Every structure is written in C-alpha cells, then in structure tokens.
Short mmCIF file of C-alpha atoms and ligand atoms in Angstrom, two decimals:
data_model
loop_
_atom_site.label_atom_id
_atom_site.label_comp_id
_atom_site.label_asym_id
_atom_site.label_seq_id
_atom_site.Cartn_x
_atom_site.Cartn_y
_atom_site.Cartn_z
CA MET X 98 0.00 0.00 0.00
CA LEU X 99 2.86 2.32 0.88
CA ARG X 100 4.30 1.85 -2.61
CA SER X 101 1.05 1.88 -4.60
CA ARG X 102 -0.95 4.60 -2.77
CA GLY X 103 1.84 6.76 -1.31
CA PRO X 104 2.92 7.68 2.25
CA LEU X 105 0.05 10.11 2.97
CA PHE X 106 -2.65 7.54 2.17
CA PHE X 107 -0.72 4.88 4.07
CA SER X 108 -0.29 6.97 7.23
CA ARG X 109 -3.99 7.98 7.18
CA PHE X 110 -4.94 4.30 6.81
CA VAL X 111 -2.71 3.26 9.73
CA TRP X 112 -3.99 6.12 11.88
CA ALA X 113 -7.67 5.22 11.14
CA ARG X 114 -7.00 1.57 12.02
CA LEU X 115 -5.16 2.38 15.24
CA SER X 116 -7.74 4.87 16.46
CA SER X 117 -10.55 2.45 15.70
CA TYR X 118 -8.72 -0.38 17.50
CA PHE X 119 -8.04 1.66 20.63
CA GLY X 120 -11.43 3.38 20.41
CA THR X 121 -13.10 -0.03 20.60
CA TRP X 122 -10.98 -0.97 23.64
CA THR X 123 -12.00 2.27 25.35
CA TYR X 124 -15.65 1.60 24.57
CA LEU X 125 -15.39 -1.93 25.97
CA ARG X 126 -13.73 -0.67 29.15
CA ARG X 127 -16.51 1.87 29.64
CA LEU X 128 -19.11 -0.87 29.26
CA ARG X 129 -17.80 -2.95 32.10
CA PRO X 130 -18.99 -4.61 34.21
CA ASN X 131 -22.56 -4.73 32.87
CA GLY X 132 -23.38 -2.34 30.08
CA ASN X 133 -26.87 -1.90 28.72
CA LEU X 134 -27.60 -4.59 26.12
CA ASP X 135 -29.66 -2.31 23.86
CA ASP X 136 -26.81 0.23 23.73
CA LEU X 137 -24.46 -2.54 22.78
CA ILE X 138 -26.80 -3.80 20.03
CA SER X 139 -26.95 -0.26 18.60
CA PHE X 140 -23.17 -0.03 18.81
CA VAL X 141 -22.53 -3.22 16.82
CA ILE X 142 -25.31 -2.74 14.27
CA GLU X 143 -25.54 0.99 13.69
CA ARG X 144 -21.76 1.43 13.80
CA PRO X 145 -21.62 4.93 15.31
CA ALA X 146 -17.90 5.13 14.48
CA GLY X 147 -18.70 4.62 10.79
CA GLU X 148 -16.84 2.43 8.34
CA ALA X 149 -13.73 2.47 10.52
CA GLN X 150 -15.52 0.70 13.39
CA MET X 151 -13.82 -2.63 13.87
CA VAL X 152 -16.38 -4.55 15.82
CA PHE X 153 -19.79 -4.87 14.24
CA ALA X 154 -22.49 -7.45 13.58
CA MET X 155 -24.16 -8.43 10.32
CA GLN X 156 -27.58 -8.67 11.92
CA ARG X 157 -30.93 -6.92 12.11
CA SER X 158 -31.50 -5.27 15.52
CA SER X 159 -34.97 -6.63 16.25
CA GLU X 160 -34.00 -10.18 15.27
CA ILE X 161 -30.85 -10.36 17.38
CA ARG X 162 -32.71 -8.61 20.24
CA GLU X 163 -35.35 -11.35 20.26
CA LEU X 164 -32.72 -14.05 20.26
CA LEU X 165 -30.77 -12.38 23.09
CA SER X 166 -33.98 -11.97 25.11
CA VAL X 167 -34.52 -15.73 24.95
CA LEU X 168 -30.94 -16.31 26.10
CA GLU X 169 -31.22 -13.71 28.87
CA ARG X 170 -34.05 -15.74 30.40
CA THR X 171 -31.81 -18.81 30.76
CA PRO X 172 -28.22 -17.59 30.50
CA PRO X 173 -26.04 -20.14 28.72
CA GLN X 174 -22.95 -21.46 30.43
CA THR X 175 -21.37 -22.92 27.30
CA VAL X 176 -21.69 -21.07 24.01
CA VAL X 177 -20.27 -21.95 20.59
CA GLU X 178 -20.39 -19.56 17.64
CA ILE X 179 -19.52 -20.72 14.12
CA GLY X 180 -18.77 -17.55 12.14
CA THR X 181 -17.45 -14.58 14.12
CA ALA X 182 -16.15 -12.24 11.38
CA SER X 183 -16.07 -8.73 12.89
CA GLY X 184 -16.91 -9.95 16.38
CA GLY X 185 -20.30 -8.28 16.88
CA THR X 186 -22.30 -11.37 17.76
CA LEU X 187 -19.51 -12.76 19.94
CA LEU X 188 -19.49 -9.51 21.93
CA LEU X 189 -23.28 -9.61 22.36
CA LEU X 190 -23.20 -13.24 23.46
CA THR X 191 -20.77 -12.43 26.29
CA ARG X 192 -23.43 -10.09 27.75
CA VAL X 193 -26.13 -12.77 27.98
CA ALA X 194 -23.96 -15.73 28.95
CA THR X 195 -23.31 -16.51 32.61
CA PRO X 196 -20.41 -14.68 34.32
CA GLU X 197 -18.38 -17.93 34.30
CA ALA X 198 -19.32 -19.00 30.77
CA LEU X 199 -17.05 -20.64 28.25
CA LEU X 200 -17.51 -19.04 24.83
CA VAL X 201 -15.90 -20.69 21.81
CA SER X 202 -15.64 -18.96 18.46
CA ILE X 203 -14.87 -20.90 15.28
CA ASP X 204 -13.84 -18.98 12.17
CA LEU X 205 -11.35 -19.06 9.36
CA PRO X 206 -8.07 -17.18 9.56
CA GLY X 207 -9.18 -15.13 6.50
CA GLY X 208 -9.34 -16.36 2.92
CA ARG X 209 -11.96 -18.85 1.82
CA PHE X 210 -15.67 -18.03 1.97
CA GLY X 211 -14.86 -14.32 2.00
CA GLY X 212 -14.45 -13.82 5.69
CA GLY X 213 -12.60 -14.74 8.81
CA TYR X 214 -10.40 -12.30 10.68
CA SER X 215 -6.74 -11.56 11.09
CA GLY X 216 -4.67 -12.64 14.06
CA TRP X 217 -4.22 -9.11 15.42
CA ARG X 218 -7.93 -9.06 16.35
CA ARG X 219 -7.47 -11.89 18.84
CA PRO X 220 -6.62 -9.73 21.89
CA LEU X 221 -9.60 -7.52 21.10
CA TYR X 222 -12.01 -10.46 20.90
CA LYS X 223 -10.59 -12.02 24.05
CA ALA X 224 -11.15 -8.70 25.86
CA PHE X 225 -14.91 -9.12 25.26
CA ALA X 226 -14.94 -11.58 28.20
CA ARG X 227 -16.60 -10.18 31.29
CA ALA X 228 -16.29 -11.33 34.92
CA HIS X 229 -14.85 -14.87 34.91
CA GLN X 230 -15.79 -15.75 31.35
CA ARG X 231 -13.34 -17.54 29.10
CA ILE X 232 -13.24 -16.93 25.35
CA VAL X 233 -11.47 -19.47 23.14
CA LEU X 234 -10.88 -18.57 19.50
CA LEU X 235 -10.53 -21.63 17.27
CA ARG X 236 -9.25 -20.47 13.91
CA GLY X 237 -9.85 -23.07 11.24
CA ASP X 238 -12.42 -24.74 9.01
CA SER X 239 -15.52 -25.82 10.94
CA HIS X 240 -15.85 -28.77 8.55
CA SER X 241 -12.46 -30.18 9.51
CA GLU X 242 -11.91 -33.05 11.92
CA THR X 243 -9.20 -30.97 13.62
CA ILE X 244 -11.61 -28.23 14.69
CA ALA X 245 -14.28 -30.70 15.85
CA GLY X 246 -11.57 -32.58 17.78
CA ARG X 247 -10.28 -29.39 19.42
CA LEU X 248 -13.80 -28.43 20.41
CA ALA X 249 -14.48 -31.88 21.88
CA GLN X 250 -11.26 -31.61 23.87
CA LEU X 251 -12.14 -28.13 25.13
CA LEU X 252 -15.64 -29.14 26.14
CA GLY X 253 -14.56 -32.24 28.03
CA ASP X 254 -17.72 -33.42 29.77
CA ARG X 255 -19.61 -30.15 29.23
CA SER X 256 -22.36 -29.87 26.62
CA ILE X 257 -23.21 -26.78 24.62
CA ASP X 258 -26.15 -24.72 25.90
CA PHE X 259 -26.28 -22.42 22.90
CA LEU X 260 -24.87 -22.94 19.40
CA LEU X 261 -24.96 -20.20 16.76
CA ILE X 262 -24.48 -21.43 13.17
CA ASP X 263 -23.47 -18.44 11.02
CA GLY X 264 -20.46 -19.76 9.09
CA ASP X 265 -20.51 -21.43 5.68
CA HIS X 266 -23.90 -20.38 4.24
CA ARG X 267 -24.05 -22.94 1.40
CA PHE X 268 -26.67 -25.69 1.80
CA GLU X 269 -24.03 -28.40 2.21
CA GLY X 270 -21.98 -26.12 4.48
CA VAL X 271 -24.74 -25.34 6.95
CA ARG X 272 -25.91 -28.94 6.87
CA ALA X 273 -22.37 -30.17 7.67
CA ASP X 274 -22.07 -27.73 10.58
CA PHE X 275 -25.44 -28.82 11.96
CA LEU X 276 -24.67 -32.53 11.66
CA ARG X 277 -21.23 -32.14 13.19
CA PHE X 278 -21.92 -29.74 16.06
CA SER X 279 -25.53 -30.40 17.09
CA ARG X 280 -24.39 -33.59 18.82
CA PHE X 281 -22.50 -31.44 21.34
CA VAL X 282 -25.68 -29.55 22.33
CA ARG X 283 -27.47 -30.74 25.46
CA PRO X 284 -31.12 -31.85 25.44
CA GLY X 285 -33.12 -28.66 25.96
CA GLY X 286 -30.22 -26.62 24.52
CA LEU X 287 -30.67 -24.12 21.70
CA ILE X 288 -29.32 -23.91 18.15
CA ALA X 289 -29.69 -20.71 16.12
CA PHE X 290 -29.23 -20.28 12.37
CA HIS X 291 -28.68 -16.92 10.77
CA ASP X 292 -29.94 -15.94 7.29
CA ILE X 293 -32.95 -18.25 7.16
CA VAL X 294 -34.70 -15.84 4.78
CA GLU X 295 -34.05 -16.38 1.08
CA ASP X 296 -32.12 -13.60 -0.65
CA PRO X 297 -32.53 -13.85 -4.44
CA ASP X 298 -29.49 -11.59 -4.98
CA GLN X 299 -27.11 -13.84 -3.07
CA ASP X 300 -25.89 -16.74 -5.13
CA GLY X 301 -25.10 -20.05 -3.46
CA MET X 302 -26.76 -19.28 -0.11
CA GLY X 303 -28.45 -22.40 1.22
CA VAL X 304 -29.46 -21.59 4.80
CA ALA X 305 -33.09 -20.84 3.89
CA ARG X 306 -33.43 -24.16 2.06
CA PHE X 307 -31.76 -26.07 4.88
CA TRP X 308 -33.93 -24.35 7.49
CA GLU X 309 -37.02 -25.49 5.55
CA THR X 310 -35.96 -29.10 6.10
CA LEU X 311 -35.59 -28.57 9.86
CA ARG X 312 -38.23 -26.11 11.03
CA ASN X 313 -41.06 -28.62 11.09
CA ALA X 314 -38.98 -31.57 12.23
CA LEU X 315 -37.90 -30.02 15.55
CA PRO X 316 -39.36 -27.43 17.98
CA SER X 317 -38.54 -24.07 16.42
CA VAL X 318 -39.27 -20.34 16.34
CA GLU X 319 -38.31 -17.69 13.82
CA PHE X 320 -37.28 -14.08 14.34
CA ILE X 321 -37.90 -12.19 11.12
CA ASP X 322 -38.00 -8.41 11.21
CA ASP X 323 -40.02 -7.83 8.04
CA PRO X 324 -41.93 -10.53 6.12
CA HIS X 325 -40.80 -8.92 2.82
CA GLN X 326 -37.10 -8.68 3.62
CA ALA X 327 -34.40 -10.40 1.58
CA GLY X 328 -31.87 -12.34 3.64
CA TYR X 329 -31.28 -12.15 7.38
CA GLY X 330 -33.77 -13.81 9.75
CA ILE X 331 -32.89 -16.04 12.69
CA GLY X 332 -34.24 -19.56 13.19
CA LEU X 333 -34.01 -21.06 16.66
CA LEU X 334 -34.30 -24.76 17.45
CA THR X 335 -34.64 -26.46 20.80
CA VAL X 336 -32.97 -29.84 21.05
CA PRO X 337 -35.76 -32.18 22.23
CA ARG X 338 -35.41 -33.76 25.66
CA GLU X 339 -37.24 -36.93 24.61
CA PRO X 340 -34.75 -39.67 23.69
CA GLY X 341 -34.54 -40.51 20.00
CA VAL X 342 -36.31 -37.43 18.55
CA MET X 343 -33.12 -35.58 17.65
CA GLU X 344 -31.52 -38.76 16.26
CA THR X 345 -34.54 -39.39 14.02
CA ALA X 346 -34.46 -35.79 12.73
CA LEU X 347 -30.74 -36.09 12.02
CA GLN X 348 -31.18 -39.35 10.13
CA ARG X 349 -33.72 -37.72 7.80
CA LEU X 350 -31.36 -34.93 6.74
C1 LIG W 631 -21.68 -13.86 8.05
S1 LIG W 631 -20.15 -13.97 8.80
C2 LIG W 631 -20.51 -14.12 10.51
C3 LIG W 631 -21.14 -12.90 11.04
C4 LIG W 631 -21.24 -12.74 12.52
N1 LIG W 631 -21.83 -13.88 13.19
C5 LIG W 631 -22.08 -11.50 12.74
O1 LIG W 631 -23.31 -11.63 12.82
O2 LIG W 631 -21.51 -10.42 12.75
C6 LIG W 631 -19.68 -15.58 8.35
C7 LIG W 631 -18.34 -16.00 8.89
O3 LIG W 631 -18.26 -17.41 8.77
C8 LIG W 631 -16.96 -17.76 8.48
N2 LIG W 631 -16.92 -19.08 7.82
C9 LIG W 631 -17.38 -19.40 6.60
N3 LIG W 631 -17.15 -20.69 6.33
C10 LIG W 631 -16.51 -21.19 7.41
C11 LIG W 631 -15.96 -22.46 7.74
N4 LIG W 631 -16.04 -23.50 6.89
N5 LIG W 631 -15.35 -22.61 8.93
C12 LIG W 631 -15.26 -21.58 9.80
N6 LIG W 631 -15.76 -20.36 9.55
C13 LIG W 631 -16.37 -20.15 8.37
C14 LIG W 631 -16.47 -16.64 7.56
O4 LIG W 631 -15.07 -16.61 7.61
C15 LIG W 631 -17.15 -15.42 8.16
O5 LIG W 631 -16.29 -14.74 9.03
#
C-alpha cells in the first residue's frame, strides 16, 4: 500500500486503524462490568464510528434482540459460535452468557468463503470476556476433523447450551455444521441459524433451504423483522429432551 498509494494515504490508513482499534478498547472498558444490552446492540449494528468501526455485527436489531432476550431468560454457560467475522455477535453473546461462561468462536483465519479475521484481532475479541468468562478462538475450518476434535477436547464433559451457526452459508456447508456440532448440544439446549430468509441476490446461499428441512422436524421459532425482507432472519431450534427425537431428525437430513 505504501508503494502503490503513497505515504500520505498509508499513514492515514494506519492512523484510522489504530484509532478504531483503541477506540473499541476504550468503549469496551466503559461498558464494564454490565453495560446496557440495547446500547451494545446499537453499537454493533448501527456502527456509530462509521466504516472504521472494527467490531460490528451483520444482523438486524430486532432479530438479534429477540434471540438475546430468549438467552437472557436462561443464560447459557457454554456457548459456541460458528462464524465470528467482525466480532459483533460474539461480543453480544458475552453479555447474555453466565459470568463464568465458556464461549468458543470458530472462524477461518481469512481467505476462503470471504471472511474470517486476522490474528491481530485476537486480543480484542478475548477482551470481550466479562467477569470470569473464558473466550477461546478456534481459527480453522468448521468442517475439519481438527476443529471438531479441538472443540471436543475443550468441552470435556460439558455440553453446549447455545450454538450459533453463522459460518458457511451454502446448503451443504450449513448442513455439515449442523450434523457435526448439534451432537454437542445438550437436550433442551438451543441452536440458532442466521440468514434463514431467502435472498434472491445472493448466489449459493443455502441456509433458507436447509432451514425449511428442519423447522417442522424439531421445535422451532423464527425471528424475522419484516416478512418482505431479503436475507437475514434467525431460526431457533430447541434440542428435544425426549430420547430418539433428535436422532430421528438427524437421520432424515
Ligand atoms: C456472516 S459472517 C458471521 C457474522 C457474525 N456472526 C455476525 O453476525 O456479525 C460468516 C463467517 O463465517 C466464516 N466461515 C465461513 N465458512 C466457514 C468455515 N467452513 N469454517 C469456519 N468459519 C467459516 C467466515 O469466515 C465469516 O467470518
């Protein structure tokens, strides 16, 4: 960049990045110990710091609010998020999880599927933890045996209380994540899918189609801001407590 765009552009770029990075830290420090959740939702969705804001969420406010309200009623102790990107949903999840929660993020170290995040964001994401929470950032492909193995090791004899699937949005991708990770979720635990609403302008997105196969097979609710919207929408499943129901649903997929 220094060579192609010149020193002035480069120094402005570096300055914008640094001030955004430290600005986010300052904001997080101000929020502690228990900031208002609605303020935080506005912060990550409306991006008051503009394009330079580092931490943001690709969500609709009312949809994520409804999901977080469900979680607030029974705060999860073990949370796994597939797809963290700019950290917005991970930050929000720390506010509704228990003060001792384990939160695991799985995402790519950049590159494939147009996302992921760079290593220098790690300290920032880890600083989202409040009270005695622990945040573990697994950087790799959610479809790989290595990542599933590392998660199993981390969980030990814990089960997941809340799983957010917002990673690979292709039909086969979301299906693979569901098949692989739903087995770690406890009976009565929750699994959320993002982007359950079809978006005709987005090629290759398969979450809406996959959600169609699940929504009637298992107890579910949907949070959709506007019935005419394209894309977005959150689908939430409860893992049945009755033995065999989940297994039967999985076999049909
Ligand atoms: C839509 S973004 C997540 C947005 C975030 N949850 C939010 O609401 O702000 C999707 C993320 O999933 C990640 N992803 C896609 N395929 C993946 C895979 N196979 N394994 C791990 N992460 C993946 C991408 O790198 C990207 O960061």
